[in-house]
Amino acid sequence: MRALVLNGPNLNLLGLREPDIYGRETYDDLVALCQRAGAAAGFELVDVRQSNHEGDLIDWIQEAYGTFDGIVINPAAYTHTSVGLLDACKAVSLPVVEVHISAVEEREDFRQVSYVRAACFATITGEGLAGYAHALELLADRLQRRGA
Ligand code: DQA
């Protein structure tokens, strides 16, 4: 099993960025956590990427077809704006888990919309970086039940 973990804009600034909301751990900590948690969940490969550019994220989702068995995505601000990310996820029809570090449902009104959610079989919010480990476990479960 191979998982692609995608991170949208400003998540490279974890640790520096609004630590009251996103915590003090860095993006490198997040990559290490995903790799540890992914291995524990049974993934042979967990590729963790981040971009501030919507098109990069769309390209990576497209390229995942035939290369990865599933995707964990934190689209960050693009969650609330991007039909393109939704369409890309639908196009490849891989299993996708949406993850947010913060409890988006308790924040501003503009964070209450998620376009990508319609293409995801699960959404995790408000668990901090541990939410990515949770997402990888859900993805592994789903793939194992399907016999991937
Ligand atoms: C976020 C929540 C988004 O609303 C925000 O734009 C982010 C991070 C989260 O992980 O909690 O950049 O996706």
PDB file of C-alpha atoms and ligand atoms in Angstrom:
ATOM      1  CA  MET A   1       0.000   0.000   0.000  1.00  0.00           C
ATOM      2  CA  ARG A   2       1.219   3.467  -0.937  1.00  0.00           C
ATOM      3  CA  ALA A   3      -0.166   6.725   0.437  1.00  0.00           C
ATOM      4  CA  LEU A   4       0.222  10.273  -0.821  1.00  0.00           C
ATOM      5  CA  VAL A   5      -0.135  12.971   1.858  1.00  0.00           C
ATOM      6  CA  LEU A   6      -0.796  16.424   0.414  1.00  0.00           C
ATOM      7  CA  ASN A   7      -0.594  19.732   2.233  1.00  0.00           C
ATOM      8  CA  GLY A   8      -1.794  23.054   0.915  1.00  0.00           C
ATOM      9  CA  PRO A   9      -0.697  26.654   1.404  1.00  0.00           C
ATOM     10  CA  ASN A  10       1.085  27.897   4.518  1.00  0.00           C
ATOM     11  CA  LEU A  11       1.419  24.457   6.082  1.00  0.00           C
ATOM     12  CA  ASN A  12       5.174  24.720   5.402  1.00  0.00           C
ATOM     13  CA  LEU A  13       5.090  27.382   8.145  1.00  0.00           C
ATOM     14  CA  LEU A  14       3.846  25.047  10.874  1.00  0.00           C
ATOM     15  CA  GLY A  15       5.530  25.932  14.145  1.00  0.00           C
ATOM     16  CA  LEU A  16       5.756  29.599  13.190  1.00  0.00           C
ATOM     17  CA  ARG A  17       2.227  30.055  11.957  1.00  0.00           C
ATOM     18  CA  GLU A  18      -0.461  30.940  14.554  1.00  0.00           C
ATOM     19  CA  PRO A  19       0.898  28.448  17.109  1.00  0.00           C
ATOM     20  CA  ASP A  20      -2.196  28.904  19.311  1.00  0.00           C
ATOM     21  CA  ILE A  21      -4.215  27.293  16.538  1.00  0.00           C
ATOM     22  CA  TYR A  22      -1.757  25.010  14.761  1.00  0.00           C
ATOM     23  CA  GLY A  23       0.721  24.177  17.541  1.00  0.00           C
ATOM     24  CA  ARG A  24       4.507  24.481  17.777  1.00  0.00           C
ATOM     25  CA  GLU A  25       5.541  21.416  15.812  1.00  0.00           C
ATOM     26  CA  THR A  26       7.120  22.087  12.425  1.00  0.00           C
ATOM     27  CA  TYR A  27       6.395  20.807   8.944  1.00  0.00           C
ATOM     28  CA  ASP A  28       9.409  18.484   9.270  1.00  0.00           C
ATOM     29  CA  ASP A  29       7.835  17.061  12.427  1.00  0.00           C
ATOM     30  CA  LEU A  30       4.658  16.471  10.437  1.00  0.00           C
ATOM     31  CA  VAL A  31       6.556  14.620   7.688  1.00  0.00           C
ATOM     32  CA  ALA A  32       8.272  12.394  10.282  1.00  0.00           C
ATOM     33  CA  LEU A  33       4.957  11.730  12.045  1.00  0.00           C
ATOM     34  CA  CYS A  34       3.268  10.702   8.767  1.00  0.00           C
ATOM     35  CA  GLN A  35       6.105   8.380   7.894  1.00  0.00           C
ATOM     36  CA  ARG A  36       6.081   6.712  11.331  1.00  0.00           C
ATOM     37  CA  ALA A  37       2.295   6.444  11.479  1.00  0.00           C
ATOM     38  CA  GLY A  38       2.079   5.265   7.886  1.00  0.00           C
ATOM     39  CA  ALA A  39       4.607   2.475   8.456  1.00  0.00           C
ATOM     40  CA  ALA A  40       2.743   1.434  11.625  1.00  0.00           C
ATOM     41  CA  ALA A  41      -0.523   1.326   9.659  1.00  0.00           C
ATOM     42  CA  GLY A  42       1.067  -0.960   7.052  1.00  0.00           C
ATOM     43  CA  PHE A  43       2.039   1.445   4.253  1.00  0.00           C
ATOM     44  CA  GLU A  44       5.235   0.571   2.393  1.00  0.00           C
ATOM     45  CA  LEU A  45       5.462   4.158   1.114  1.00  0.00           C
ATOM     46  CA  VAL A  46       4.152   7.451   2.487  1.00  0.00           C
ATOM     47  CA  ASP A  47       5.066  10.405   0.288  1.00  0.00           C
ATOM     48  CA  VAL A  48       4.404  13.730   2.051  1.00  0.00           C
ATOM     49  CA  ARG A  49       4.293  16.902  -0.065  1.00  0.00           C
ATOM     50  CA  GLN A  50       3.386  20.555   0.430  1.00  0.00           C
ATOM     51  CA  SER A  51       2.715  23.347  -2.017  1.00  0.00           C
ATOM     52  CA  ASN A  52       1.430  26.894  -1.873  1.00  0.00           C
ATOM     53  CA  HIS A  53       0.112  26.487  -5.435  1.00  0.00           C
ATOM     54  CA  GLU A  54      -3.252  24.970  -6.273  1.00  0.00           C
ATOM     55  CA  GLY A  55      -2.042  23.659  -9.634  1.00  0.00           C
ATOM     56  CA  ASP A  56       0.781  21.675  -8.016  1.00  0.00           C
ATOM     57  CA  LEU A  57      -1.729  19.962  -5.749  1.00  0.00           C
ATOM     58  CA  ILE A  58      -3.982  19.177  -8.724  1.00  0.00           C
ATOM     59  CA  ASP A  59      -1.011  17.816 -10.726  1.00  0.00           C
ATOM     60  CA  TRP A  60       0.004  15.594  -7.799  1.00  0.00           C
ATOM     61  CA  ILE A  61      -3.547  14.228  -7.402  1.00  0.00           C
ATOM     62  CA  GLN A  62      -3.638  13.413 -11.125  1.00  0.00           C
ATOM     63  CA  GLU A  63      -0.211  11.754 -10.997  1.00  0.00           C
ATOM     64  CA  ALA A  64      -1.319   9.664  -8.011  1.00  0.00           C
ATOM     65  CA  TYR A  65      -3.550   7.644 -10.315  1.00  0.00           C
ATOM     66  CA  GLY A  66      -1.817   4.305 -10.830  1.00  0.00           C
ATOM     67  CA  THR A  67       1.023   5.242  -8.428  1.00  0.00           C
ATOM     68  CA  PHE A  68      -0.669   5.532  -5.030  1.00  0.00           C
ATOM     69  CA  ASP A  69      -3.512   3.575  -3.447  1.00  0.00           C
ATOM     70  CA  GLY A  70      -4.989   6.515  -1.569  1.00  0.00           C
ATOM     71  CA  ILE A  71      -4.592  10.140  -0.549  1.00  0.00           C
ATOM     72  CA  VAL A  72      -4.658  12.075   2.717  1.00  0.00           C
ATOM     73  CA  ILE A  73      -5.166  15.761   2.001  1.00  0.00           C
ATOM     74  CA  ASN A  74      -5.128  18.928   4.047  1.00  0.00           C
ATOM     75  CA  PRO A  75      -5.957  21.452   1.326  1.00  0.00           C
ATOM     76  CA  ALA A  76      -5.581  24.282   3.901  1.00  0.00           C
ATOM     77  CA  ALA A  77      -7.137  27.501   2.541  1.00  0.00           C
ATOM     78  CA  TYR A  78      -7.994  25.766  -0.767  1.00  0.00           C
ATOM     79  CA  THR A  79     -10.451  23.627   1.214  1.00  0.00           C
ATOM     80  CA  HIS A  80     -12.805  26.568   1.190  1.00  0.00           C
ATOM     81  CA  THR A  81     -12.347  27.695  -2.412  1.00  0.00           C
ATOM     82  CA  SER A  82     -11.207  24.958  -4.759  1.00  0.00           C
ATOM     83  CA  VAL A  83     -13.575  23.150  -7.078  1.00  0.00           C
ATOM     84  CA  GLY A  84     -10.425  22.164  -9.023  1.00  0.00           C
ATOM     85  CA  LEU A  85      -9.151  20.023  -6.138  1.00  0.00           C
ATOM     86  CA  LEU A  86     -12.580  18.423  -5.755  1.00  0.00           C
ATOM     87  CA  ASP A  87     -12.727  17.614  -9.471  1.00  0.00           C
ATOM     88  CA  ALA A  88      -9.180  16.165  -9.434  1.00  0.00           C
ATOM     89  CA  CYS A  89     -10.035  13.869  -6.508  1.00  0.00           C
ATOM     90  CA  LYS A  90     -13.219  12.758  -8.249  1.00  0.00           C
ATOM     91  CA  ALA A  91     -11.368  12.224 -11.530  1.00  0.00           C
ATOM     92  CA  VAL A  92      -8.828   9.771 -10.108  1.00  0.00           C
ATOM     93  CA  SER A  93     -11.427   8.134  -7.830  1.00  0.00           C
ATOM     94  CA  LEU A  94      -8.846   7.079  -5.277  1.00  0.00           C
ATOM     95  CA  PRO A  95      -9.934   6.865  -1.621  1.00  0.00           C
ATOM     96  CA  VAL A  96      -9.289  10.257  -0.007  1.00  0.00           C
ATOM     97  CA  VAL A  97      -9.309  11.389   3.634  1.00  0.00           C
ATOM     98  CA  GLU A  98      -9.607  15.124   4.397  1.00  0.00           C
ATOM     99  CA  VAL A  99      -7.695  16.293   7.442  1.00  0.00           C
ATOM    100  CA  HIS A 100      -7.522  19.622   9.259  1.00  0.00           C
ATOM    101  CA  ILE A 101      -5.258  20.347  12.191  1.00  0.00           C
ATOM    102  CA  SER A 102      -7.712  22.789  13.742  1.00  0.00           C
ATOM    103  CA  ALA A 103     -11.400  22.303  14.532  1.00  0.00           C
ATOM    104  CA  VAL A 104     -12.581  24.159  11.422  1.00  0.00           C
ATOM    105  CA  GLU A 105     -16.220  23.655  12.438  1.00  0.00           C
ATOM    106  CA  GLU A 106     -15.629  25.931  15.455  1.00  0.00           C
ATOM    107  CA  ARG A 107     -13.951  28.710  13.468  1.00  0.00           C
ATOM    108  CA  GLU A 108     -15.053  31.468  11.058  1.00  0.00           C
ATOM    109  CA  ASP A 109     -18.053  31.081   8.755  1.00  0.00           C
ATOM    110  CA  PHE A 110     -15.857  31.022   5.654  1.00  0.00           C
ATOM    111  CA  ARG A 111     -14.190  27.855   6.971  1.00  0.00           C
ATOM    112  CA  GLN A 112     -17.506  25.995   7.141  1.00  0.00           C
ATOM    113  CA  VAL A 113     -17.464  25.165   3.433  1.00  0.00           C
ATOM    114  CA  SER A 114     -15.273  22.343   2.169  1.00  0.00           C
ATOM    115  CA  TYR A 115     -15.415  21.630  -1.549  1.00  0.00           C
ATOM    116  CA  VAL A 116     -13.066  18.646  -1.425  1.00  0.00           C
ATOM    117  CA  ARG A 117     -15.155  16.914   1.266  1.00  0.00           C
ATOM    118  CA  ALA A 118     -17.593  15.640  -1.356  1.00  0.00           C
ATOM    119  CA  ALA A 119     -14.807  13.416  -2.727  1.00  0.00           C
ATOM    120  CA  CYS A 120     -13.604  12.143   0.684  1.00  0.00           C
ATOM    121  CA  PHE A 121     -14.772   9.065   2.567  1.00  0.00           C
ATOM    122  CA  ALA A 122     -13.759  10.589   5.926  1.00  0.00           C
ATOM    123  CA  THR A 123     -12.912  13.984   7.437  1.00  0.00           C
ATOM    124  CA  ILE A 124     -10.790  14.532  10.527  1.00  0.00           C
ATOM    125  CA  THR A 125     -10.665  17.902  12.284  1.00  0.00           C
ATOM    126  CA  GLY A 126      -9.301  19.295  15.509  1.00  0.00           C
ATOM    127  CA  GLU A 127      -6.897  16.489  16.410  1.00  0.00           C
ATOM    128  CA  GLY A 128      -3.737  18.503  15.769  1.00  0.00           C
ATOM    129  CA  LEU A 129      -0.962  16.776  13.836  1.00  0.00           C
ATOM    130  CA  ALA A 130      -2.164  13.452  15.276  1.00  0.00           C
ATOM    131  CA  GLY A 131      -5.099  13.804  12.899  1.00  0.00           C
ATOM    132  CA  TYR A 132      -2.776  12.764  10.063  1.00  0.00           C
ATOM    133  CA  ALA A 133      -1.936   9.498  11.867  1.00  0.00           C
ATOM    134  CA  HIS A 134      -5.667   8.931  12.353  1.00  0.00           C
ATOM    135  CA  ALA A 135      -6.268   9.637   8.654  1.00  0.00           C
ATOM    136  CA  LEU A 136      -3.581   7.159   7.592  1.00  0.00           C
ATOM    137  CA  GLU A 137      -5.120   4.491   9.848  1.00  0.00           C
ATOM    138  CA  LEU A 138      -8.561   5.059   8.293  1.00  0.00           C
ATOM    139  CA  LEU A 139      -7.054   4.893   4.813  1.00  0.00           C
ATOM    140  CA  ALA A 140      -5.157   1.668   5.595  1.00  0.00           C
ATOM    141  CA  ASP A 141      -8.346   0.125   7.019  1.00  0.00           C
ATOM    142  CA  ARG A 142     -10.288   1.040   3.947  1.00  0.00           C
ATOM    143  CA  LEU A 143      -7.637  -0.340   1.568  1.00  0.00           C
ATOM    144  CA  GLN A 144      -7.231  -3.560   3.554  1.00  0.00           C
ATOM    145  CA  ARG A 145     -10.979  -4.157   3.518  1.00  0.00           C
ATOM    146  CA  ARG A 146     -10.890  -3.714  -0.247  1.00  0.00           C
ATOM    147  CA  GLY A 147      -7.888  -6.049  -0.554  1.00  0.00           C
ATOM    148  CA  ALA A 148      -5.514  -3.431  -2.039  1.00  0.00           C
TER     149      ALA A 148
HETATM  150  C1  DQA B   1      -6.504  24.127   8.029  1.00  0.00           C
HETATM  151  C2  DQA B   1      -7.765  24.970   8.252  1.00  0.00           C
HETATM  152  C3  DQA B   1      -7.960  25.937   7.099  1.00  0.00           C
HETATM  153  O1  DQA B   1      -9.144  26.705   7.304  1.00  0.00           O
HETATM  154  C4  DQA B   1      -6.785  26.879   7.003  1.00  0.00           C
HETATM  155  O2  DQA B   1      -6.942  27.738   5.888  1.00  0.00           O
HETATM  156  C5  DQA B   1      -5.481  26.173   6.966  1.00  0.00           C
HETATM  157  C6  DQA B   1      -5.282  25.002   7.806  1.00  0.00           C
HETATM  158  C7  DQA B   1      -6.201  23.214   9.232  1.00  0.00           C
HETATM  159  O3  DQA B   1      -5.380  22.318   9.070  1.00  0.00           O
HETATM  160  O4  DQA B   1      -6.768  23.383  10.310  1.00  0.00           O
HETATM  161  O5  DQA B   1      -4.539  26.635   6.328  1.00  0.00           O
HETATM  162  O6  DQA B   1      -6.707  23.305   6.904  1.00  0.00           O
END
